[in-house]
Short mmCIF file of C-alpha atoms in Angstrom, two decimals:
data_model
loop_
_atom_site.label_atom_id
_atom_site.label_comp_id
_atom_site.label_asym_id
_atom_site.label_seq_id
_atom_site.Cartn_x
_atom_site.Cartn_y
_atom_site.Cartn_z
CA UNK A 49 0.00 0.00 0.00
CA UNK A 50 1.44 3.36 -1.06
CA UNK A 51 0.25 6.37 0.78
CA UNK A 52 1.91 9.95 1.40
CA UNK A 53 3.92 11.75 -0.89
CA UNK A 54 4.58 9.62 -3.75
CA UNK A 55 7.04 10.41 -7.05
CA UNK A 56 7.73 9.48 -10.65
CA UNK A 57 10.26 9.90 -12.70
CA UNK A 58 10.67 11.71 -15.80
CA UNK A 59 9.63 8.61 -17.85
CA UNK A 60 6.70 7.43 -16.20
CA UNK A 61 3.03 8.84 -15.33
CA UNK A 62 1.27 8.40 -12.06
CA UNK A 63 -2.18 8.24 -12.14
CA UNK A 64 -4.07 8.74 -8.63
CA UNK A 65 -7.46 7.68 -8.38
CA UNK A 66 -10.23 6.91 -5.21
CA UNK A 67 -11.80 9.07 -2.41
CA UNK A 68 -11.55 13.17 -3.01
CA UNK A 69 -11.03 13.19 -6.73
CA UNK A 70 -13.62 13.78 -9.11
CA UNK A 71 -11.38 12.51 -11.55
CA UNK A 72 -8.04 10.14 -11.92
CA UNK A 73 -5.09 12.35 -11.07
CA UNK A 74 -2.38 11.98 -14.19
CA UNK A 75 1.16 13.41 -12.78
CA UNK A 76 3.94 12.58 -15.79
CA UNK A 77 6.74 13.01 -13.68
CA UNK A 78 6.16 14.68 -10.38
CA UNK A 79 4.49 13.70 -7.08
CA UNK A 80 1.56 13.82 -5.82
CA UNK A 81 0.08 13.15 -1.67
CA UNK A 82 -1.73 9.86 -1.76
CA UNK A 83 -4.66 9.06 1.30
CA UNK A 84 -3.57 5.56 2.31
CA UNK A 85 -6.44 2.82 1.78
CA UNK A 86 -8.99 5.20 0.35
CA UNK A 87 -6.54 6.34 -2.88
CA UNK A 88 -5.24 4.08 -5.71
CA UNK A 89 -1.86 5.15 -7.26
CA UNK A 90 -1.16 3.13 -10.72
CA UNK A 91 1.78 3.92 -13.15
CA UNK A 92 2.36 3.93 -17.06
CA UNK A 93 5.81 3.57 -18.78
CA UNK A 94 6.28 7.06 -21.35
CA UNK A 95 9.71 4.94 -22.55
CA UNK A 96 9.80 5.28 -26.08
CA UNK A 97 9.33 1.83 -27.61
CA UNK A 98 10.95 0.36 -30.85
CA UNK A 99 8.72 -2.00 -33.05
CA UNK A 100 9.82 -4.34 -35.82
CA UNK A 101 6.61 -3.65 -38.13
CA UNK A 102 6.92 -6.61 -40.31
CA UNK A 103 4.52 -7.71 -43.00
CA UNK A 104 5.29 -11.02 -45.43
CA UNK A 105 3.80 -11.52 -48.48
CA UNK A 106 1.85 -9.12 -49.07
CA UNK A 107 -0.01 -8.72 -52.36
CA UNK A 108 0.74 -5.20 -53.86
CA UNK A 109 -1.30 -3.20 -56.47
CA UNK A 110 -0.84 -5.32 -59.40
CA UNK A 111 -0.87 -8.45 -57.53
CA UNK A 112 3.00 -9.10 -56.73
CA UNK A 113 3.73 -10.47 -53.56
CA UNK A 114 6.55 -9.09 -51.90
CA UNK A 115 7.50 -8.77 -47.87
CA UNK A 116 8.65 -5.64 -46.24
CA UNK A 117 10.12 -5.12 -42.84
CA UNK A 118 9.87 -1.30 -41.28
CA UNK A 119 10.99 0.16 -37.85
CA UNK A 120 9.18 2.56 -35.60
CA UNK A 121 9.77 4.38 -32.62
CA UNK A 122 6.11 4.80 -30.37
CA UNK A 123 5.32 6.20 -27.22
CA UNK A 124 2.66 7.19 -25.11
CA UNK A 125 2.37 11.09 -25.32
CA UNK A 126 2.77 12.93 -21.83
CA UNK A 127 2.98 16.56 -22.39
CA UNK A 128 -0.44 16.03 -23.59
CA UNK A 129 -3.62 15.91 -21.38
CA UNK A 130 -6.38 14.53 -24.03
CA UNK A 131 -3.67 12.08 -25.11
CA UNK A 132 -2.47 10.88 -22.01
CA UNK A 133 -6.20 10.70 -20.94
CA UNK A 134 -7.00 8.29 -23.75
CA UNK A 135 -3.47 6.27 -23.50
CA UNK A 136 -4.64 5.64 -19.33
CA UNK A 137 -8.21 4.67 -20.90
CA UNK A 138 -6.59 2.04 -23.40
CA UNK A 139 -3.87 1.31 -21.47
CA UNK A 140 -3.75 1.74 -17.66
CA UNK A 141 -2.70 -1.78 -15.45
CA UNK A 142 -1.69 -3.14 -18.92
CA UNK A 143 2.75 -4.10 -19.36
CA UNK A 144 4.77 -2.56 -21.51
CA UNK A 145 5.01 -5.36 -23.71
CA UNK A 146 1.27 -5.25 -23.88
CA UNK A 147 0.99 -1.74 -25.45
CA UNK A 148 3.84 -2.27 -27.99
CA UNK A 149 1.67 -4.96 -29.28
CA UNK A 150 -1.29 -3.21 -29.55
CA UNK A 151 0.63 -0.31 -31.56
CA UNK A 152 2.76 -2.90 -33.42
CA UNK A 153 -0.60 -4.75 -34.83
CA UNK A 154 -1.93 -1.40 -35.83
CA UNK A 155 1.07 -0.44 -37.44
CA UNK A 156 1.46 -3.26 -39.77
CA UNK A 157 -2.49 -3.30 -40.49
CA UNK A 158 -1.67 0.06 -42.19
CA UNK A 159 1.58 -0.81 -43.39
CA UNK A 160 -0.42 -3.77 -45.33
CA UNK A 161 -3.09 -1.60 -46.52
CA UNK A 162 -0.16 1.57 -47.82
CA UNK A 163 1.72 -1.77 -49.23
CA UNK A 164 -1.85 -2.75 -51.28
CA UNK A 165 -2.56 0.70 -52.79
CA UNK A 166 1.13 0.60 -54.53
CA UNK A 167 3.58 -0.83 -57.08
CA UNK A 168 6.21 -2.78 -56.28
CA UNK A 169 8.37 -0.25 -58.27
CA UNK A 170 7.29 2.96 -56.14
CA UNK A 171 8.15 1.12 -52.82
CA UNK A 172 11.41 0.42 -54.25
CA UNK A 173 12.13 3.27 -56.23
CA UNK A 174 10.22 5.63 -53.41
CA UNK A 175 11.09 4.85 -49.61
CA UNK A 176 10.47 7.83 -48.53
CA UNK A 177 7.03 8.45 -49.97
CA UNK A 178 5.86 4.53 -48.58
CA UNK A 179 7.09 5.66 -45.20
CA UNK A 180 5.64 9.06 -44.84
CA UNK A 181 1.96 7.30 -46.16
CA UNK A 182 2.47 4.95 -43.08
CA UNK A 183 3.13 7.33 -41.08
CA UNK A 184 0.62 9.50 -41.49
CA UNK A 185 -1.99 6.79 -42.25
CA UNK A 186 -1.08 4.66 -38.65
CA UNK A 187 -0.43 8.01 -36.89
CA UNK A 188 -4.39 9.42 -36.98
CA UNK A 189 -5.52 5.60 -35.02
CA UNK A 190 -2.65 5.72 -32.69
CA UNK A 191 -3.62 9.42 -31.43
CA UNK A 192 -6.87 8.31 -30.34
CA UNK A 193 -5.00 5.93 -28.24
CA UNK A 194 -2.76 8.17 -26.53
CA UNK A 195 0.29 6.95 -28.74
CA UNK A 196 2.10 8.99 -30.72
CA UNK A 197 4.87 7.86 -33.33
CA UNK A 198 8.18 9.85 -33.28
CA UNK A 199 9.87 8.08 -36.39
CA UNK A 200 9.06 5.45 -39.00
CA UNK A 201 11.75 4.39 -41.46
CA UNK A 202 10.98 1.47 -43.91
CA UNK A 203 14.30 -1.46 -43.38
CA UNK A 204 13.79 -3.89 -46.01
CA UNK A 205 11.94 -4.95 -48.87
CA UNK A 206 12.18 -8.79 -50.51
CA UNK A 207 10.19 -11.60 -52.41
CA UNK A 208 10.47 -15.22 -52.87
CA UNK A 209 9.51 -14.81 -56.66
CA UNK A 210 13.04 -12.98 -57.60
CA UNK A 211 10.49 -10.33 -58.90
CA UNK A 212 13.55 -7.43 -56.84
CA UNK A 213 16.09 -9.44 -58.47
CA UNK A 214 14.85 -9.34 -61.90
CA UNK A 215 13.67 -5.40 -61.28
CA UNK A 216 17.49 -5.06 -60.32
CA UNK A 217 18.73 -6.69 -63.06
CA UNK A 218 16.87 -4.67 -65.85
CA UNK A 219 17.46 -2.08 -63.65
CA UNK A 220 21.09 -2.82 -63.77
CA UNK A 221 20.94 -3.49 -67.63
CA UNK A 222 19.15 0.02 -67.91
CA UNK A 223 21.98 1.94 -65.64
CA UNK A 224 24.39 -0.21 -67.82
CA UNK A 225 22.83 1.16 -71.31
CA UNK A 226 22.31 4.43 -70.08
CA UNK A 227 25.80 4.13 -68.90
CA UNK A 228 26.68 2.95 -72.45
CA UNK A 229 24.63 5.64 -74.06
CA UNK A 230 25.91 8.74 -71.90
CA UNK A 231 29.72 7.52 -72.37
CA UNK A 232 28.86 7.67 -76.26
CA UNK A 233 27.14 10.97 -75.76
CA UNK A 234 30.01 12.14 -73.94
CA UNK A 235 32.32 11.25 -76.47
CA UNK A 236 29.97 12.65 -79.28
CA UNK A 237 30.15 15.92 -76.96
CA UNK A 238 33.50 15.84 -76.17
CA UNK A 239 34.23 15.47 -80.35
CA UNK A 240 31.95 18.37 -80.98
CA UNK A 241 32.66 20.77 -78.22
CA UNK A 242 36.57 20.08 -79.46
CA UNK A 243 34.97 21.12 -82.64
CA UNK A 244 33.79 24.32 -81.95
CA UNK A 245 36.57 25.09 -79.55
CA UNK A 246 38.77 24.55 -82.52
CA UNK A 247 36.18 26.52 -84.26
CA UNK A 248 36.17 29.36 -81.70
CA UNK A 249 40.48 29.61 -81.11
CA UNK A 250 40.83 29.83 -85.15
CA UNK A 251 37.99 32.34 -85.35
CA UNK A 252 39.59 33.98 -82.23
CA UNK A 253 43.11 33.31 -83.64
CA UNK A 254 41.49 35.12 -87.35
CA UNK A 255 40.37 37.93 -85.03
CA UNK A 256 43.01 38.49 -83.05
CA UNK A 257 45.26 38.68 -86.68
CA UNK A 258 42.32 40.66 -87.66
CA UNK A 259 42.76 43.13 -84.69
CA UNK A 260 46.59 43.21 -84.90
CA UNK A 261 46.58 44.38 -88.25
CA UNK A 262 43.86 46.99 -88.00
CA UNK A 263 46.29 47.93 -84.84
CA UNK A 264 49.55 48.17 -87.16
CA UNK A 265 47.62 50.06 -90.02
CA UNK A 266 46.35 52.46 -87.22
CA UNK A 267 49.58 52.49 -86.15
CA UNK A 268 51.27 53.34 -89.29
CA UNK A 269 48.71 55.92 -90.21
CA UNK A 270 49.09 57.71 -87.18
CA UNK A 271 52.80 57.98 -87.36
CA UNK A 272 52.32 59.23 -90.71
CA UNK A 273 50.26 61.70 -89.84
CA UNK A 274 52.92 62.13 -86.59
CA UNK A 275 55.77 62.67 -89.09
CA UNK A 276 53.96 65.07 -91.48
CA UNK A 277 53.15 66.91 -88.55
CA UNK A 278 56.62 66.72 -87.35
CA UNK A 279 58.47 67.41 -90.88
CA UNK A 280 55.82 70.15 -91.23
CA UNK A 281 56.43 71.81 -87.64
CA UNK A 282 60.48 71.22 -88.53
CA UNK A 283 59.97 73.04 -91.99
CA UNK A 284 57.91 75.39 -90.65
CA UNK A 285 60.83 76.07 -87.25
CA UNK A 286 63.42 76.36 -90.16
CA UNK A 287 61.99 78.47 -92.13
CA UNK A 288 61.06 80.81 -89.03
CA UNK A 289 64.43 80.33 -88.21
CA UNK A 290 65.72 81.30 -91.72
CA UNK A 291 63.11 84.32 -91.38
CA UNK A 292 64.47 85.28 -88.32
CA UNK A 293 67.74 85.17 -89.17
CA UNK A 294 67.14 87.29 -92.31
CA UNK A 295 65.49 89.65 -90.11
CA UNK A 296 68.62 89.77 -87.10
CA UNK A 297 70.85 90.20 -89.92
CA UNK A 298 68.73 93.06 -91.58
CA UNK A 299 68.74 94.40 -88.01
CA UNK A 300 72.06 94.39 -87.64
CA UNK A 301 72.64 95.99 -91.42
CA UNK A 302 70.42 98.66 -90.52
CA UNK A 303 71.91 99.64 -86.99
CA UNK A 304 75.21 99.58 -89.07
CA UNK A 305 73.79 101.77 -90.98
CA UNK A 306 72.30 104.21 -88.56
CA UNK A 307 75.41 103.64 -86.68
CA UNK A 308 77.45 104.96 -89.39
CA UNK A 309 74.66 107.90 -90.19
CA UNK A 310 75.12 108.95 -86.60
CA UNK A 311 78.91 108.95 -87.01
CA UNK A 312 78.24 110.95 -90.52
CA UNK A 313 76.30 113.73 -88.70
CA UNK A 314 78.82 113.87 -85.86
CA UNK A 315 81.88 114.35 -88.47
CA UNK A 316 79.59 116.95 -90.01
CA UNK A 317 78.63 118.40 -86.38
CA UNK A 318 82.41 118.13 -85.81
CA UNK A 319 83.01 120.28 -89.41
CA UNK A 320 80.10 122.80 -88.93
CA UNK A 321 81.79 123.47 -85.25
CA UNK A 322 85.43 123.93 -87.18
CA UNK A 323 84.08 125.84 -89.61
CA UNK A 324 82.23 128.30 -86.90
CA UNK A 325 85.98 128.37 -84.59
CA UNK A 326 87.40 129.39 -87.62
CA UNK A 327 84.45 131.77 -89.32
CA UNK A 328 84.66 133.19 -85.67
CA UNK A 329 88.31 133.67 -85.63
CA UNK A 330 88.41 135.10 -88.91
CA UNK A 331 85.76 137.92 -87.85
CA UNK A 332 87.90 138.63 -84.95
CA UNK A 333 90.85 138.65 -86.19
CA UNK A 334 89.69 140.46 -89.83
CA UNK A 335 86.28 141.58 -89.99
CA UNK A 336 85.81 143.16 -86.56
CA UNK A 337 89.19 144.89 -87.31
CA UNK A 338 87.70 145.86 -90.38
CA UNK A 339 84.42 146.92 -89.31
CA UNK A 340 86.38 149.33 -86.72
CA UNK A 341 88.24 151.11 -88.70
CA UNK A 342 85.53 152.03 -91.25
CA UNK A 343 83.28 152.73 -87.72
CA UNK A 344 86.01 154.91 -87.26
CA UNK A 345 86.31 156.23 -90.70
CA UNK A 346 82.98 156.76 -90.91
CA UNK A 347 82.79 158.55 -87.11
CA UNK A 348 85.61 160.99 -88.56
CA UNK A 349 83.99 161.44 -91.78
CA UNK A 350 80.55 162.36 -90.17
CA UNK A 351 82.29 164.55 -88.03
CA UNK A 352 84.15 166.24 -90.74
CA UNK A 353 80.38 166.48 -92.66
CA UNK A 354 79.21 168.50 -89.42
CA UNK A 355 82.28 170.43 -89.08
CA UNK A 356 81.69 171.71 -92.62
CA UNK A 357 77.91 172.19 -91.82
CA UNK A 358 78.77 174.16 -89.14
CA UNK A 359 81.63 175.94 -90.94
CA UNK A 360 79.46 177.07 -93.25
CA UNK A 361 76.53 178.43 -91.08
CA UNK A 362 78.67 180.49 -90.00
CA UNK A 363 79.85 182.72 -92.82
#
C-alpha cells in the first residue's frame, strides 16, 4: 500500500485515483500526496518503444507479392492531457510489452493496406514516400489511443519470386545502357565541343590577326600623320628660323647703318663746329678789325660832314 507523498520519474506517469477526486489524477513526472487505503496510485511507462513492423507476403497493387520489414519508434504522449487521458483509458494496469503490441498490430495493419494501394516499383524506387503514407496513415488511429509515433523508417523490402532481383537486373541493364549511351554521348560531346573550340580559337586566332593588323595600319597611319606633322612643324621652325635670321641680320645691317649715319652727322657736327671756330676767328681777327676802322672812318667822316655844316653856317 502506497500512501503519502509519492514520485515518478521523468519517464513514467502516475495516475491517482479513489476518495476526493472527481477525476483520476495523471502526474507525468512529479508527485503527488496519496490518502492511504482510500486512494489508488497506478503507473504507465512514457519509454519510447521500438517496433519491428513486419509484414510477409503481401499482395501489392498489381498483384506481386513481396514482404517488407519497417521500424518505428512509439510512445505514449505525456505533455499532452487529451492524449495521455486516452493512452490511461486504453492502457492503464496493462505491461509494456502489452501496449507495444497493440501499436505494433496497428502499425502493420496500415503498413499492409499503404503496401496494397502501390507498385512494387514505387516502394522500391520511393522509400520515402511509402514511409511518410504509413506514417501518417497509422499516426491518426494511434492518437486516439494516446500513442504517438516519433519516427518510421521502412528497413527492407524482398520476395520469394526474384520479382527485386529481376527489377534489379533490368534495372542494372538500364543503368548499364544508359551508362553505355551517356559515355557515347560524352564522347559525341567531347568530339563536338573540341569542334567548336577549334572553331572558336581559329575564329579567335582570325580575329586576333584581324585586330593586330587593324592595330599596325592604325599604327602606321598615325605615325604618318605624326611625321607630317613633325616634318611640317620642322619646316615650318626652319623656315622661321631662316626668317628670323634674315630679319637679325637686316637688323644688324640697318643699326650699321644708322650707326654709321650717326657717325656721318657727328663728323659733319664736328666740321660745322670747325668751320664756326674758324668763321669766328676770322671775324675777330679780320672783320671786326675791319668793321672798326671804317666805324672809325665813318665817325671821322661824319664829323668832318658836321664840321663843314657848321663851318658854313657860320659865314
Amino acid at each position: 500500500m502506497v500512501f503519502g507523498f509519492t514520485t515518478c520519474g521523468p519517464n513514467e506517469c502516475m495516475v491517482v485515483s479513489g476518495c476526493c477526486l472527481a477525476k483520476p489524477l495523471m502526474v507525468p513526472g512529479g508527485r503527488a500526496f496519496v490518502w492511504p487505503v482510500i486512494q489508488r496510485v497506478q503507473r504507465l511507462s512514457l519509454n519510447t518503444m521500438t517496433l519491428s513492423v513486419t509484414s510477409p507476403r503481401v499482395f501489392t497493387k498489381f498483384g506481386v507479392a513481396i514482404s517488407v520489414n519497417g521500424i518505428a519508434q512509439v510512445k505514449i504522449q505525456g505533455g499532452n492531457s487529451d492524449m495521455l487521458a486516452n493512452a490511461c483509458q486504453q492502457f492503464l494496469g496493462k505491461t509494456p510489452h502489452e501496449v507495444s503490441q497493440v501499436a505494433l498490430e496497428t502499425l502493420e495493419g496500415h503498413q499492409r493496406a499503404i503496401m496494397g494501394t502501390m507498385t512494387v516499383e514505387e516502394i522500391y524506387q520511393d522509400r520515402k514516400k511509402f514511409s511518410n503514407s504509413v506514417f501518417e496513415v497509422a499516426s491518426s488511429d494511434l492518437v486516439n489511443m494516446g500513442i504517438s509515433i516519433v519516427s518510421y523508417t521502412l528497413r527492407d523490402i524482398s520476395d520469394d519470386q526474384g520479382y527485386l532481383h529481376a527489377l534489379g537486373m533490368a534495372r542494372t541493364a538500364q543503368v548499364k545502357r544508359d551508362a553505355e549511351i551517356g559515355e557515347a554521348e560524352a564522347l559525341r560531346d567531347a568530339g563536338m565541343k573540341a569542334a567548336r573550340a577549334e572553331q572558336a580559337k581559329m575564329a579567335a586566332q582570325f580575329e586576333n590577326n584581324t585586330e593586330v593588323a587593324k592595330a599596325q595600319r592604325d599604327y602606321q597611319l598615325k605615325q604618318a600623320g605624326y611625321d607630317e606633322e613633325v616634318n611640317s612643324k620642322k619646316a615650318q621652325s626652319e623656315l622661321a628660323y631662316s626668317l628670323q635670321a634674315a630679319k637679325t641680320r637686316q637688323s644688324i645691317r640697318e643699326e650699321e647703318m644708322q650707326v654709321k649715319v650717326i657717325e656721318r652727322r657727328q663728323q659733319i657736327q664736328v666740321q660745322e663746329q670747325e668751320i664756326s671756330r674758324k668763321e669766328k676767328a676770322l671775324e675777330a681777327s679780320v672783320k671786326k678789325p675791319a668793321d672798326a676802322e671804317k666805324y672809325q672812318m665813318e665817325t671821322l667822316a661824319d664829323a668832318r660832314r658836321r664840321m663843314h655844316s657848321l663851318f658854313l653856317s657860320t659865314k
